[in-house]
PDB file of C-alpha atoms in Angstrom:
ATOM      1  CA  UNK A   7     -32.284  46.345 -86.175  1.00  0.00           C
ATOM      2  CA  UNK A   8     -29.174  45.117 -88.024  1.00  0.00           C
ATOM      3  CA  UNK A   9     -26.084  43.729 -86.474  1.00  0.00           C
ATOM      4  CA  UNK A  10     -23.634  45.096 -88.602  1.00  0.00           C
ATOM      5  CA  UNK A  11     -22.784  48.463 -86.423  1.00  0.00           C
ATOM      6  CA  UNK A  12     -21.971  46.458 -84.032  1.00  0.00           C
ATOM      7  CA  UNK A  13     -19.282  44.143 -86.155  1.00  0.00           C
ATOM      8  CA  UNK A  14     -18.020  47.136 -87.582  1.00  0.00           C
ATOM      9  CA  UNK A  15     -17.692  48.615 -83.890  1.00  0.00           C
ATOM     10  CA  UNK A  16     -15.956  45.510 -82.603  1.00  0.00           C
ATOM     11  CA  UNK A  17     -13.874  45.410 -86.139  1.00  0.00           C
ATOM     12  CA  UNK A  18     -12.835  48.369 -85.142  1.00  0.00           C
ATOM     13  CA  UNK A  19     -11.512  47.671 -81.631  1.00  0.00           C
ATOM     14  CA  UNK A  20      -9.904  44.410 -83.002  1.00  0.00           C
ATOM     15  CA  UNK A  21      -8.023  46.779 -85.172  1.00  0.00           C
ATOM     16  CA  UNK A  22      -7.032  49.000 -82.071  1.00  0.00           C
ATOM     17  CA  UNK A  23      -5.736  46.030 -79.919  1.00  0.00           C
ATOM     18  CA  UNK A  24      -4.166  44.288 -82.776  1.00  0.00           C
ATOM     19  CA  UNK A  25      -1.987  47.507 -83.680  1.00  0.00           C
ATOM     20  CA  UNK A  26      -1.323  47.801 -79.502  1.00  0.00           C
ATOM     21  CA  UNK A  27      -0.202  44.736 -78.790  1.00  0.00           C
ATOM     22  CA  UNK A  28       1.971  44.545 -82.366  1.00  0.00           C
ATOM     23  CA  UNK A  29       3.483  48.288 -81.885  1.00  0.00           C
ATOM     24  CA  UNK A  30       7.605  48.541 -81.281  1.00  0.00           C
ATOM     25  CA  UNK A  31       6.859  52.496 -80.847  1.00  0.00           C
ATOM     26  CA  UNK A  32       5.467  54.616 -78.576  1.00  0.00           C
ATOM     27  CA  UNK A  33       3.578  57.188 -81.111  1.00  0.00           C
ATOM     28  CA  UNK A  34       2.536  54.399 -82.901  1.00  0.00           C
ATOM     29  CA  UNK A  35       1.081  52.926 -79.970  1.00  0.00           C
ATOM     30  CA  UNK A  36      -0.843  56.212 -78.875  1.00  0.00           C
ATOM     31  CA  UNK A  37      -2.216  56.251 -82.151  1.00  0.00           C
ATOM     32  CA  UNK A  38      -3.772  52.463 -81.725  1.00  0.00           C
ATOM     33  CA  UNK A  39      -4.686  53.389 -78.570  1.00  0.00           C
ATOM     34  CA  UNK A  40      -6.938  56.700 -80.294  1.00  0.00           C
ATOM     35  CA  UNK A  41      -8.531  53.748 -82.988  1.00  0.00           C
ATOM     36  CA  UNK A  42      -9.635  51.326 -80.170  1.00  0.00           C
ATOM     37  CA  UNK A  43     -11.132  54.402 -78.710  1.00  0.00           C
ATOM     38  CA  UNK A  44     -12.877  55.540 -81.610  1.00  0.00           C
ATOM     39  CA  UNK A  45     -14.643  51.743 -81.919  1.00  0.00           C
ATOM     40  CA  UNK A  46     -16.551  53.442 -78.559  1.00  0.00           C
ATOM     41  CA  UNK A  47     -18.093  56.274 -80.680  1.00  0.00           C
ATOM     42  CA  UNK A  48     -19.473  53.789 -83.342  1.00  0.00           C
ATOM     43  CA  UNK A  49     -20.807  51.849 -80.543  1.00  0.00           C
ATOM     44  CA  UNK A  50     -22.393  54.403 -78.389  1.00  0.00           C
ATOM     45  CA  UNK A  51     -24.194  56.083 -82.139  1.00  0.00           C
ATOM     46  CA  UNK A  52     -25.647  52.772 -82.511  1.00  0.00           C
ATOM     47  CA  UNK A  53     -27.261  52.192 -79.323  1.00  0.00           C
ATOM     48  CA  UNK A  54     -28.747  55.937 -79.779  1.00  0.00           C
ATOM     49  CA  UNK A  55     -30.175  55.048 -83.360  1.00  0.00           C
ATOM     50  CA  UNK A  56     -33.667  54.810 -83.681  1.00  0.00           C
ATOM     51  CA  UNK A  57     -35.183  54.078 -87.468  1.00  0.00           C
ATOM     52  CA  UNK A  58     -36.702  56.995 -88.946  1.00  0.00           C
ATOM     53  CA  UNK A  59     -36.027  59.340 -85.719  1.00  0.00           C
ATOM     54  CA  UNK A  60     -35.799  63.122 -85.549  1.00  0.00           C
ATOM     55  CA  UNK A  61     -33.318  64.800 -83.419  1.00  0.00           C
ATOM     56  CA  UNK A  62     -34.242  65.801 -80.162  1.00  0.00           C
ATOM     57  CA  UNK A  63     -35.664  68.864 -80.419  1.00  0.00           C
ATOM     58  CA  UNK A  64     -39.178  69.076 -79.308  1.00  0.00           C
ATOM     59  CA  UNK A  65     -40.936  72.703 -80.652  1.00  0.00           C
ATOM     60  CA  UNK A  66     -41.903  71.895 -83.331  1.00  0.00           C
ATOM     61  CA  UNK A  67     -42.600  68.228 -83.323  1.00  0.00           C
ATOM     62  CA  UNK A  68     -45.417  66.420 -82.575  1.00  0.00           C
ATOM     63  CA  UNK A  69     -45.506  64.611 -79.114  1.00  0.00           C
ATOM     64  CA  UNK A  70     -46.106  60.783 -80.776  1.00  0.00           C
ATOM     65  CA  UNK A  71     -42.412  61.503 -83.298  1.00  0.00           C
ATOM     66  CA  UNK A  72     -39.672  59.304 -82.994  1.00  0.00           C
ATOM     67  CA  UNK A  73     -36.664  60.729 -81.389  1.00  0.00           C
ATOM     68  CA  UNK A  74     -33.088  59.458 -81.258  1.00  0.00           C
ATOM     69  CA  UNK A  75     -31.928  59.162 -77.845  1.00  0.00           C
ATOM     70  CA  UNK A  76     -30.341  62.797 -76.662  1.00  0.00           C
ATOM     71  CA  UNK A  77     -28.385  61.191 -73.573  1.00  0.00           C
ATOM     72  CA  UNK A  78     -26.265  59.142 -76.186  1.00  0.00           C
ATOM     73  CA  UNK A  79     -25.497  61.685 -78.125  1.00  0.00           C
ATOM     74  CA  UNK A  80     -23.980  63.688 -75.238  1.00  0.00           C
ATOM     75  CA  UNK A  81     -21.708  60.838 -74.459  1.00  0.00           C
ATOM     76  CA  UNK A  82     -20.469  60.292 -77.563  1.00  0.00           C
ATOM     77  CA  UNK A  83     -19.602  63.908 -77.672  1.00  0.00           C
ATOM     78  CA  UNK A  84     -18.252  63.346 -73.994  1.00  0.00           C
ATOM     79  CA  UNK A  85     -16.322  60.195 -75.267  1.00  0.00           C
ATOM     80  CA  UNK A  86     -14.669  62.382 -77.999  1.00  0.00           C
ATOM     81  CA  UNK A  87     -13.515  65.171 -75.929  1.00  0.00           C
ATOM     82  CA  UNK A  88     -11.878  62.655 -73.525  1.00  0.00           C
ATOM     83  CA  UNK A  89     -10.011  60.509 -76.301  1.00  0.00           C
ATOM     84  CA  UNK A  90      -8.249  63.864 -77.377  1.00  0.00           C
ATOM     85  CA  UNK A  91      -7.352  64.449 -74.073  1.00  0.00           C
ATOM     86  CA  UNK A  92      -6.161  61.306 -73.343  1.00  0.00           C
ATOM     87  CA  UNK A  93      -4.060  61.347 -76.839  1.00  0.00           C
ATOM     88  CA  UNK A  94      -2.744  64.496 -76.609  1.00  0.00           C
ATOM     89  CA  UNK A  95      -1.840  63.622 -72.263  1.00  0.00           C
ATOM     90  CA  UNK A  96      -0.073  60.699 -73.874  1.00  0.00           C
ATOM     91  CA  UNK A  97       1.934  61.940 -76.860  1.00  0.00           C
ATOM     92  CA  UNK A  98       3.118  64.833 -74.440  1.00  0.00           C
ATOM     93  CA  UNK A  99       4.536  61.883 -72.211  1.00  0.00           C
ATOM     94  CA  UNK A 100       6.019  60.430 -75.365  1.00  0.00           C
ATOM     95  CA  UNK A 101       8.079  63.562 -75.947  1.00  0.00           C
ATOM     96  CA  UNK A 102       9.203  64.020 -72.908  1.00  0.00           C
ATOM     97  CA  UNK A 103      10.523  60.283 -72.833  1.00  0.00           C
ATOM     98  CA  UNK A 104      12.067  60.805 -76.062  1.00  0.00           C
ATOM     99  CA  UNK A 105      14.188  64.082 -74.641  1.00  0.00           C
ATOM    100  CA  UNK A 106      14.945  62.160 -71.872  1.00  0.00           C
ATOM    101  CA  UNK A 107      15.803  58.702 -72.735  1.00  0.00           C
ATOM    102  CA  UNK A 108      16.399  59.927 -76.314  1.00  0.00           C
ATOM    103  CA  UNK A 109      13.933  56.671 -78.389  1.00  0.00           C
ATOM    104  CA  UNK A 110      10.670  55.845 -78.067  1.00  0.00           C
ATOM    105  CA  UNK A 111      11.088  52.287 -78.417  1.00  0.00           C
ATOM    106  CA  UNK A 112       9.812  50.417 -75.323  1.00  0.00           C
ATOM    107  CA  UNK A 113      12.286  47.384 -75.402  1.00  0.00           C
ATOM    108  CA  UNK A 114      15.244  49.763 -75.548  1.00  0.00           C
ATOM    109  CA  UNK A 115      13.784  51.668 -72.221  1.00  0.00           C
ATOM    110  CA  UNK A 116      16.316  49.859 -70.126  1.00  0.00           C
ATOM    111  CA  UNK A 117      16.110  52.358 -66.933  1.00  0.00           C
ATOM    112  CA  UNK A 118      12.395  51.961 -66.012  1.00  0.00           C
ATOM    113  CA  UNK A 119      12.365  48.537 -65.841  1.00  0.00           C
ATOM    114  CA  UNK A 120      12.612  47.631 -61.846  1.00  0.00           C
TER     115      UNK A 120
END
């Protein structure tokens, strides 16, 4: 087992939160936001890996094969379908700021801050 889908998961986060926490828009923070999210699916594939496994289908394969983990896979499928949710829930709340306050810049948001 090597360690470097896990760097490259956690490289990929870093990314995300670097590009969040840096960001002086709102699209551009949705779309850092989406990478940090995507650091999840690289993360969830490589806990499901097994070395020289089949996929999970058990007709026609001997019961002693090697089978990548079925339960992972449906999260990761789970995960993506809830990122594009989320992305698309947010950029729709990024419009609607923008027709109302007319910029998407969060410093220059003066009337939501209490």
């Amino acid at each position: 087992m090597t360690v470097l889908p896990y760097l490259v998961a956690g490289w990929i986060f870093l990314i995300g939160v670097y590009g969040l926490v840096t960001s002086r828009d709102l699209i551009h923070a949705v779309g850092c936001l989406a990478v940090t999210q995507s650091s999840t699916y690289v993360l969830l594939l490589t806990v499901g890996y097994r070395n020289g496994g089949t996929a999970p289908v058990f007709a026609d394969a001997p019961t002693n094969s090697r089978v990548v983990d079925p339960v992972v896979q449906a999260l990761a499928l789970t995960d993506i379908v809830v990122g594009a949710t989320v992305t698309a829930l947010l950029l729709a709340l990024v419009v609607q700021l923008r027709k109302r306050h007319g910029t998407v810049d969060p410093d220059a948001l003066s009337e939501l801050k209490g």
